[in-house]
């Protein structure tokens, strides 16, 4: 096991945290821009679980000590705001659950929460099965032709269709290519790359600003179509909640802009992250045949070749552990930035008010203090006895506290059911390529290129 720097708990109270050496003026910015993920992993390895980074004029602390992560996300969360990065998100996504704080956020979260509760989520089961079956039937045709599938495109489409049918009662398949373009553009413009155009006012007709405006117009038209369909059919439980939602102070109904911004947030955040998690689960199964064999045994024993229903998931513990281990190694949202409002102390180190804190599931989930051989894919890490032995906040793929991902129960149900269905019908053989890389400037761990795989149908008898 790798030896880390002294634990933060042994440091003098209020001490300045250690960190990597930088260069004059820029500090650690060149290392950050060169390979952000590897830079942060090295910072934890070399400097411990609270590491001080200098990114140009900004002081940032990478925090992976479990107690300190819990303090930021739960015990003292009021001192840690969403910060300037989320202001950047607001330019694209408007005022949705992802970008707002305070009473506005609380009211909107309370309004949509009912459809995301654990008991309510089970209702999406038939839509998960239907959409996955449609995809796998297409894979059967392509397999006979010897054609590979792009797992990036396939998983994005699958989770988009499932979410849209389940929450909005709308079959978005005809608009799926358009939505993919919007998602790609949103991911591109939400993160600053240091270009001049990013520094110019939003009202100037730069390429970036035109792209943002165009995508918002396209999505606004789609929202109108979805709302018109809901008015005619009454389908879509989340659409129903939003149409009936009111401001708790004024009693006024949500405006068209409020509904549009929440729909954009839920569509983009809801399906992109689940798709990325599913993709890495499938890649991990393809790369670890022994894990697939153990999964075979459970699926055959519990399902006997039948498609899973939502209520079957609790009887598939190893399937759940496969998904959990994928989320450990490849958390779809891999970095959470926060700004400290006032001075605080994390792990015995001083955190100045006005500085920033970075929480990274990717880095925390690979901390060898809590994860033995962290680069290995091993679902048995999530055997119940091992889970009980680890401190809380060593694992937080959906965040924690009041801002924990509202869709975590839905995502986990989808991931477990879809993984089971795909594995029952196909073995995926990855086409060699340099795809196991992801963009450091993106909040999502989506691979940078296509991920091609040949779907090899299983014999009917092997499914049972």
XYZ file of N, CA, C and O in Angstrom, residues 2 13 25 40 47 54 60 79 83 104 107 111 113 120 126 166 225 266 296 319 332 338 350 359 403 415 436 457:
112
model
N 0.514 2.233 -0.814
C 1.295 3.452 -0.911
C 1.258 4.211 0.405
O 0.220 4.316 1.041
N -3.266 22.670 14.635
C -4.513 23.336 14.309
C -4.226 24.686 13.662
O -3.380 25.453 14.106
N 4.282 33.483 -10.279
C 3.046 34.061 -10.794
C 1.975 33.013 -11.096
O 0.843 33.098 -10.619
N -4.067 16.202 -9.541
C -4.758 16.108 -8.254
C -4.445 14.787 -7.548
O -4.286 14.754 -6.319
N 1.120 15.050 -0.758
C 0.926 16.098 0.252
C -0.208 15.800 1.221
O -0.458 16.613 2.118
N -1.946 26.496 -5.773
C -1.971 27.882 -6.227
C -2.198 27.897 -7.734
O -1.354 27.468 -8.503
N -6.517 27.374 -3.797
C -7.485 26.282 -3.839
C -6.967 25.147 -2.971
O -5.774 24.818 -3.012
N -21.250 27.353 4.795
C -20.062 28.183 4.584
C -19.443 27.962 3.213
O -18.505 28.674 2.839
N -20.152 28.820 -5.914
C -18.993 29.510 -6.451
C -19.111 29.940 -7.901
O -20.141 29.786 -8.559
N -34.851 29.979 -3.175
C -35.307 29.613 -4.525
C -35.004 28.141 -4.783
O -35.881 27.385 -5.228
N -37.234 25.769 -2.618
C -38.608 25.666 -3.105
C -38.697 24.797 -4.347
O -39.609 23.963 -4.486
N -40.460 21.065 -4.769
C -41.542 20.886 -5.734
C -41.374 19.637 -6.579
O -42.357 18.946 -6.903
N -39.154 17.015 -5.864
C -38.628 15.877 -5.110
C -39.488 14.622 -5.166
O -38.946 13.502 -5.249
N -41.041 6.088 -5.329
C -41.604 6.563 -6.588
C -40.787 6.112 -7.788
O -41.329 5.876 -8.872
N -40.670 -0.234 -16.048
C -41.097 -0.635 -17.396
C -40.464 0.198 -18.503
O -40.173 -0.326 -19.586
N -40.055 8.530 -18.792
C -40.399 8.305 -17.393
C -40.870 9.567 -16.695
O -41.816 9.526 -15.902
N -43.277 21.835 -27.122
C -43.883 20.618 -27.662
C -44.197 19.622 -26.543
O -45.275 19.001 -26.524
N -32.650 19.028 -15.777
C -32.939 17.613 -15.534
C -32.599 16.772 -16.755
O -32.034 15.678 -16.638
N -22.702 -13.481 -14.370
C -23.501 -14.513 -15.043
C -24.220 -15.396 -14.036
O -25.423 -15.673 -14.164
N -24.684 -7.568 -8.852
C -24.920 -6.597 -9.924
C -24.772 -5.186 -9.380
O -24.135 -4.325 -10.006
N -19.079 9.760 -12.559
C -19.407 10.630 -13.699
C -19.133 12.103 -13.430
O -18.604 12.804 -14.281
N -16.175 24.342 -4.471
C -16.914 25.149 -3.510
C -16.061 26.363 -3.135
O -14.833 26.283 -3.120
N -5.886 25.525 7.993
C -6.635 26.768 7.839
C -7.129 26.914 6.405
O -6.361 26.791 5.449
N -13.496 19.227 -3.988
C -13.758 17.862 -3.569
C -13.797 17.023 -4.836
O -14.430 17.399 -5.819
N -27.356 18.949 -0.878
C -27.196 19.083 -2.319
C -26.880 17.758 -2.991
O -26.474 17.731 -4.154
N -29.021 1.921 -13.795
C -27.723 1.289 -14.025
C -27.771 -0.204 -13.735
O -27.211 -1.024 -14.477
N -9.712 5.278 -23.545
C -9.794 5.316 -22.088
C -9.169 6.599 -21.548
O -8.339 6.594 -20.658
N -23.800 -11.805 -29.449
C -24.988 -12.382 -28.796
C -24.641 -13.658 -28.053
O -23.837 -14.462 -28.510
